[in-house]
Short mmCIF file of C-alpha atoms in Angstrom, two decimals:
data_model
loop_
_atom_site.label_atom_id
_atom_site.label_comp_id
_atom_site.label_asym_id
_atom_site.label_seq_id
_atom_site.Cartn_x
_atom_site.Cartn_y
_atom_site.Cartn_z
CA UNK A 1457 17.27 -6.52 13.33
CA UNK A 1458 14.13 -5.71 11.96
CA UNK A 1459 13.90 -2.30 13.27
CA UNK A 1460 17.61 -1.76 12.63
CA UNK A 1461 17.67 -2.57 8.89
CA UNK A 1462 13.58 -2.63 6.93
CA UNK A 1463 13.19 0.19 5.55
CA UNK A 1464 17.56 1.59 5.79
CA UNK A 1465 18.74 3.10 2.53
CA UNK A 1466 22.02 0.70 2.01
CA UNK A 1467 25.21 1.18 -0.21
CA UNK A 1468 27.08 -1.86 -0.77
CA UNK A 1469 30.28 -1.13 -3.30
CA UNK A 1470 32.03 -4.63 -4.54
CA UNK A 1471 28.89 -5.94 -4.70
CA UNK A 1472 28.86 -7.51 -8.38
CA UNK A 1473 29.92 -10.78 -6.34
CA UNK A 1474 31.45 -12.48 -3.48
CA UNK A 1475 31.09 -11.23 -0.28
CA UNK A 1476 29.55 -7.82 -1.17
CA UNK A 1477 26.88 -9.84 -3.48
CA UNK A 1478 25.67 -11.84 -0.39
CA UNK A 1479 25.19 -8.69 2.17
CA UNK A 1480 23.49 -7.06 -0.42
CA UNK A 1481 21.07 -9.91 -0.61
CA UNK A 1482 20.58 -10.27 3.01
CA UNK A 1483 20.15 -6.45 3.12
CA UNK A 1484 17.69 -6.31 0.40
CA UNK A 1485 15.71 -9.45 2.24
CA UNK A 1486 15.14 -7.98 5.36
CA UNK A 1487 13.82 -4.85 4.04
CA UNK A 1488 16.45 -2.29 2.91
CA UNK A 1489 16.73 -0.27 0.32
CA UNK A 1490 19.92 -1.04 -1.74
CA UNK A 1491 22.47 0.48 -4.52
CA UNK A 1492 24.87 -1.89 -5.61
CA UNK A 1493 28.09 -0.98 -6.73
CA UNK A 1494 31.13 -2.62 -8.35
CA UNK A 1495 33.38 -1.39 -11.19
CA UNK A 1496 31.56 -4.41 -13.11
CA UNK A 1497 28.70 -2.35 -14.59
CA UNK A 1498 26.76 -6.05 -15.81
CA UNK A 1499 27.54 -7.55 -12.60
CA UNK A 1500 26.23 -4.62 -10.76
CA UNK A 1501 23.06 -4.57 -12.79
CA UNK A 1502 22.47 -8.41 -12.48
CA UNK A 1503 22.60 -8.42 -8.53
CA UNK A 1504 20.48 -5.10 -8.75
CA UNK A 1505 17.70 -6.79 -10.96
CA UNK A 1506 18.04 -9.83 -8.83
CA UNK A 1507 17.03 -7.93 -5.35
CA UNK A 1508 15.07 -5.26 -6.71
CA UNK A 1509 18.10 -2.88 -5.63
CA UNK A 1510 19.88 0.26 -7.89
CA UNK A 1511 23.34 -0.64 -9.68
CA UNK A 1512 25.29 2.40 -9.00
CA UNK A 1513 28.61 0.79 -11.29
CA UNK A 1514 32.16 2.53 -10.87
CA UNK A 1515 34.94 3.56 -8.68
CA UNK A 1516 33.84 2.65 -5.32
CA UNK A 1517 35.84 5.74 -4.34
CA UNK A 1518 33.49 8.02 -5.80
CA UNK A 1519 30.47 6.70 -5.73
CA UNK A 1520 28.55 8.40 -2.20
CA UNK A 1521 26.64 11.48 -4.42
CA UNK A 1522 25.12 8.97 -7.10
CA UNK A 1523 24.16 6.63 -4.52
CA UNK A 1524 22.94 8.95 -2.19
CA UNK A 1525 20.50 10.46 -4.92
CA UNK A 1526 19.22 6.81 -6.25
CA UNK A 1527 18.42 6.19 -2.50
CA UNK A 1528 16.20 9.61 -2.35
CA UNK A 1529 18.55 11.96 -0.23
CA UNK A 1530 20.49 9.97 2.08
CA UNK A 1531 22.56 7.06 3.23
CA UNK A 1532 22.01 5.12 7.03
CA UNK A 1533 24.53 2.33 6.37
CA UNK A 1534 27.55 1.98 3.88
CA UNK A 1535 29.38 -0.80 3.06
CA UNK A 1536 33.12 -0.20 1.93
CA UNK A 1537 33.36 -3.88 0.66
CA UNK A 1538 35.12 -3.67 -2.62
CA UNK A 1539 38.74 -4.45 -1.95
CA UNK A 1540 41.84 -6.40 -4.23
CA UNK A 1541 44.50 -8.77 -3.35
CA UNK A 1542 47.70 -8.31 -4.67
CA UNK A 1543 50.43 -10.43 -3.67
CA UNK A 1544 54.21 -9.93 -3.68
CA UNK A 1545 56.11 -8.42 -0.73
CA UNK A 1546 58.54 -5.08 -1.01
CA UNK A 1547 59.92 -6.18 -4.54
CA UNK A 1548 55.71 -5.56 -5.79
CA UNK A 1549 55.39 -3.21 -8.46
CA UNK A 1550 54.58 0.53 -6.81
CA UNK A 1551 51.64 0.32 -9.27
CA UNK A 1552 50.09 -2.92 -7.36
CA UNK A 1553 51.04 -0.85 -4.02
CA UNK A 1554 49.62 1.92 -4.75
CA UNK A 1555 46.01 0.28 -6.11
CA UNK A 1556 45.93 -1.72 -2.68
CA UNK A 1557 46.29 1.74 -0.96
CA UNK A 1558 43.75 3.20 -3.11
CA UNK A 1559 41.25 0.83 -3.28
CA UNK A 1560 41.28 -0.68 0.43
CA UNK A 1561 41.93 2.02 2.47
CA UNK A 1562 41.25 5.43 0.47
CA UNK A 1563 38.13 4.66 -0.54
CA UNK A 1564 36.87 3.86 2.84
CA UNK A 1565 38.44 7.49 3.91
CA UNK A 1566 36.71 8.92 0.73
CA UNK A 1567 33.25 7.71 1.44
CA UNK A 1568 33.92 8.77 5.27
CA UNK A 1569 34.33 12.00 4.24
CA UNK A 1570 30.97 12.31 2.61
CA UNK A 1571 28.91 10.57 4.89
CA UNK A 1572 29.77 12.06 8.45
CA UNK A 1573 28.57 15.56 7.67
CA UNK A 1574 24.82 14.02 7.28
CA UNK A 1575 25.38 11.38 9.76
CA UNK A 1576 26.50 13.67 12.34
CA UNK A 1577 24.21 16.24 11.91
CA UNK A 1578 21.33 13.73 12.33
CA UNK A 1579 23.11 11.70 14.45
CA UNK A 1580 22.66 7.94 12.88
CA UNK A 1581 24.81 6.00 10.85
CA UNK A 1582 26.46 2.97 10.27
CA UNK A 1583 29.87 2.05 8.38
CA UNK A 1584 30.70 -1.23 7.78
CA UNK A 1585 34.29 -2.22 6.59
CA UNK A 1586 35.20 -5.41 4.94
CA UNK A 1587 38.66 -5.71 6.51
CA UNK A 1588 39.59 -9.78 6.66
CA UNK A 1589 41.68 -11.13 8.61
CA UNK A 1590 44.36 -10.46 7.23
CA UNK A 1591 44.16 -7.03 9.34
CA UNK A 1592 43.88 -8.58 12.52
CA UNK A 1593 47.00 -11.17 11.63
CA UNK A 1594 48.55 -10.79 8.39
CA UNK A 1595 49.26 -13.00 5.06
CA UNK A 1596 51.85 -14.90 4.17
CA UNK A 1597 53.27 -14.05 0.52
CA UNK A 1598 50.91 -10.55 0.29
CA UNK A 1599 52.41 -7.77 1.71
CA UNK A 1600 50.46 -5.35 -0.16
CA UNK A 1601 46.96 -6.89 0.95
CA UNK A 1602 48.19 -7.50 4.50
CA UNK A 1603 49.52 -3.55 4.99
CA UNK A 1604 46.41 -2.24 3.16
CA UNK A 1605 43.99 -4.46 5.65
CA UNK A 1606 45.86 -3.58 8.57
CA UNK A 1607 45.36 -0.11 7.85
CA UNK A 1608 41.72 -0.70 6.75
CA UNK A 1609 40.78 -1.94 10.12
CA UNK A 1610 43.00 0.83 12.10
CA UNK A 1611 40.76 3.50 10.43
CA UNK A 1612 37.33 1.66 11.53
CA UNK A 1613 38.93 1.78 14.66
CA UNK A 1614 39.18 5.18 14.13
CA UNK A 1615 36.08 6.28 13.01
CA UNK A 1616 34.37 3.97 16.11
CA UNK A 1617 36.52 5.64 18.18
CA UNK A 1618 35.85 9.15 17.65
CA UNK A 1619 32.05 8.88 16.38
CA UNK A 1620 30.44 6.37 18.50
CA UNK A 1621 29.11 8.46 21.20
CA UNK A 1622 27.16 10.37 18.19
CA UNK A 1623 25.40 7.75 16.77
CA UNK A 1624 27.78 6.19 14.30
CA UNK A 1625 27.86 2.58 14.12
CA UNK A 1626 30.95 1.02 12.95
CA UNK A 1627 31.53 -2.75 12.27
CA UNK A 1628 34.98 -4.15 10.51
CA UNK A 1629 34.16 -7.60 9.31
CA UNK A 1630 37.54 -9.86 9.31
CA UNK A 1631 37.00 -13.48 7.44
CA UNK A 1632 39.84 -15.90 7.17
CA UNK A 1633 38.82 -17.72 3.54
CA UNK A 1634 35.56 -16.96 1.85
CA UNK A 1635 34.60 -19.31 -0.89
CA UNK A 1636 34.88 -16.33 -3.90
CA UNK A 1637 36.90 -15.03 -6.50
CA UNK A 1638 39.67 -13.67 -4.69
CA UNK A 1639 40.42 -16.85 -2.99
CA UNK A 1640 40.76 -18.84 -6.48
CA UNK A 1641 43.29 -15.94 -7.50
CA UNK A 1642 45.28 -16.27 -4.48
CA UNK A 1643 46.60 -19.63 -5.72
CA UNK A 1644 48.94 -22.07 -3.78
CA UNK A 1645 48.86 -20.30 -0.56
CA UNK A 1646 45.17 -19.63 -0.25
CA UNK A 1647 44.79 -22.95 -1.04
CA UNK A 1648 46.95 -23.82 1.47
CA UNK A 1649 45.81 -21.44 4.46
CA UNK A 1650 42.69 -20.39 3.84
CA UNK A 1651 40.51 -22.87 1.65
CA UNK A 1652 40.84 -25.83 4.40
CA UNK A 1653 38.38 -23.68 6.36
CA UNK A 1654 36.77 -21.46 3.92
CA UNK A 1655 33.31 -20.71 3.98
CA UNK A 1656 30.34 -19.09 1.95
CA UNK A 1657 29.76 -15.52 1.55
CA UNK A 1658 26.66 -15.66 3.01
CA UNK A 1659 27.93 -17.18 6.29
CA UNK A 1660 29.92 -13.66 6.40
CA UNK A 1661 26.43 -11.75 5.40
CA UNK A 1662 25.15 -13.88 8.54
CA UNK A 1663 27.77 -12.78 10.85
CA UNK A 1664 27.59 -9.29 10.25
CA UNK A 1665 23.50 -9.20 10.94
CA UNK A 1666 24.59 -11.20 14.31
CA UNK A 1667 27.36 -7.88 15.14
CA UNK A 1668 24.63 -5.45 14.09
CA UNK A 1669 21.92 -6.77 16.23
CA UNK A 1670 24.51 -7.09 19.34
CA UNK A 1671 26.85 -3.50 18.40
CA UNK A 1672 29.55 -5.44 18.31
CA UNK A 1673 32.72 -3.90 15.81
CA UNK A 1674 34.49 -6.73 15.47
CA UNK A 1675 32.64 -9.15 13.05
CA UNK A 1676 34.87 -12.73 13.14
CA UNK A 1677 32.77 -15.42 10.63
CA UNK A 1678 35.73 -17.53 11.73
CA UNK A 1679 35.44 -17.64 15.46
CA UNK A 1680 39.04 -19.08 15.32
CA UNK A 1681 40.66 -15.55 14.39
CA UNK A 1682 40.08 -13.83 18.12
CA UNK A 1683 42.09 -16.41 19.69
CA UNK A 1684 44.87 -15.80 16.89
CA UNK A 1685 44.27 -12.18 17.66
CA UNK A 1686 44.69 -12.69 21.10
CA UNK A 1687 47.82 -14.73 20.63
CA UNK A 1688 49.51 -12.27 18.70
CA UNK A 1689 49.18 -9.81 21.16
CA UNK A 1690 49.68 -11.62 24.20
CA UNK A 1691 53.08 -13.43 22.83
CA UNK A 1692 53.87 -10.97 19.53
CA UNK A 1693 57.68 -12.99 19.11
CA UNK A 1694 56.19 -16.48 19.66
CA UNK A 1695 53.52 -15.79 17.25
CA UNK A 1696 55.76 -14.44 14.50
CA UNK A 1697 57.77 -17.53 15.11
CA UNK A 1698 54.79 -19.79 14.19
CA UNK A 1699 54.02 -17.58 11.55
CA UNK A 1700 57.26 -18.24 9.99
CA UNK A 1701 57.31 -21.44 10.48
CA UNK A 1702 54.48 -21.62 8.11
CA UNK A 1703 56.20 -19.63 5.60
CA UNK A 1704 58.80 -21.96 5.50
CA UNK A 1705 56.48 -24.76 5.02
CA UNK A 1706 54.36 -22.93 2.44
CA UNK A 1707 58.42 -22.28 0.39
CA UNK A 1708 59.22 -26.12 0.96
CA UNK A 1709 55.86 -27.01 -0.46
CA UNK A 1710 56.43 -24.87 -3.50
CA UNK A 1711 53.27 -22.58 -2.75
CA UNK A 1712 55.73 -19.12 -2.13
CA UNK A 1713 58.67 -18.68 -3.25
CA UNK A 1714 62.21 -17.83 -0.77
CA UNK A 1715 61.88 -14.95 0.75
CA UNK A 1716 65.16 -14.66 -0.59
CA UNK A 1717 63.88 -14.39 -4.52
#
């Protein structure tokens, strides 16, 4: 790891907090230069000041050409964290849609698009996509974040795909709950599903040095989640069964409503 990351010139957007807070940390303590981002200009300076990084604050769409000039020239490894949870299924507002488009999946394609010309002429890079499990599985009462994820973790598939075999590293890291912000805000149902076997954003920091220092693209801090992975694809109708079986649970509890309203 040492070799892989001292020294690396590291973009981490979302970063004022949560999980992008904690790999910017673990980043900045094993050597790498860092710009944090998030929309959150205070937040963004108070992590900065904290690791001796750069706050680049804004858009984490936009954000490659400032970042790339605070780090001196160039970018080895980005880190498309910043993301939003909306929840809501087709009846969602086209505004709350259209943000979960924007934000978790556009901006990775954004940043993409600045970074591979560099990365392929030199031949190094790495992208890192904070995907969660929800884009491996899906959930329950969030169709927004669940479509958004899914599609976040079908274009680091992409980008592995195509790139690997010229240098570019790609990881997508896929939690189940993380002990953060967005959890509290998912209310009933995240504290339903997810907070029984949350854990800290630095557990998820953890388990994306362990994928980095083996190549590995698929970054699970809940082990758990490849055997759900696995069962959805092995048995798709008996896992959608189970599924909804939990989703009536979650109505009859109170923590969604009907599918129905």
């Amino acid at each position: 790891m040492v070799g892989t990351v001292r020294g690396a010139r590291v973009v981490v957007t979302g970063a004022g907090g949560g999980i992008g807070a904690a790999l910017a940390r673990r980043f900045a303590a094993e050597g790498a230069q860092v710009v944090v981002n998030d929309l959150d200009a205070a937040k963004a300076k108070s992590v900065a000041d904290e690791i001796g990084g750069t706050a680049v604050p804004g858009d984490a769409s936009g954000i490659v050409s400032e970042a790339r000039a605070a780090l001196g020239g160039t970018i080895d490894v980005f880190c498309a964290n910043a993301g939003v949870g909306h929840s809501g299924g087709p009846e969602a507002d086209e505004r709350l849609w259209a943000e979960a488009w924007d934000v978790n999946v556009m901006a990775h394609v954004r940043a993409a698009r600045e970074l591979l010309p560099e990365w392929l002429e030199r031949g190094s890079g790495r992208f890192v996509s904070t995907v969660s499990a929800a884009g491996l599985l899906t959930m329950l009462g969030s169709a927004p974040y669940s479509v958004s994820k899914h599609a976040a973790l079908a274009f680091a598939e992409w980008l592995s795909a195509t790139y690997r075999h010229r240098g570019i590293g790609v990881h997508a890291i896929c939690p189940q709950g993380v002990r953060t912000d967005m959890l509290t805000a998912s209310g009933a149902t995240g504290e339903v599903v997810l907070a029984p076997t949350a854990i800290e954003p630095e557990q998820v920091a953890d388990a994306l040095f362990a994928g980095i220092a083996e190549e590995r693209f698929l970054i699970l801090p809940h082990p758990e989640a490849a055997r759900y992975y696995a069962a959805r694809a092995g048995d798709t109708d008996r896992w959608l069964t189970g599924m909804n079986e939990v989703q009536r649970t979650l109505e009859e509890r109170g923590a969604l409503p009907k599918a129905t309203d």
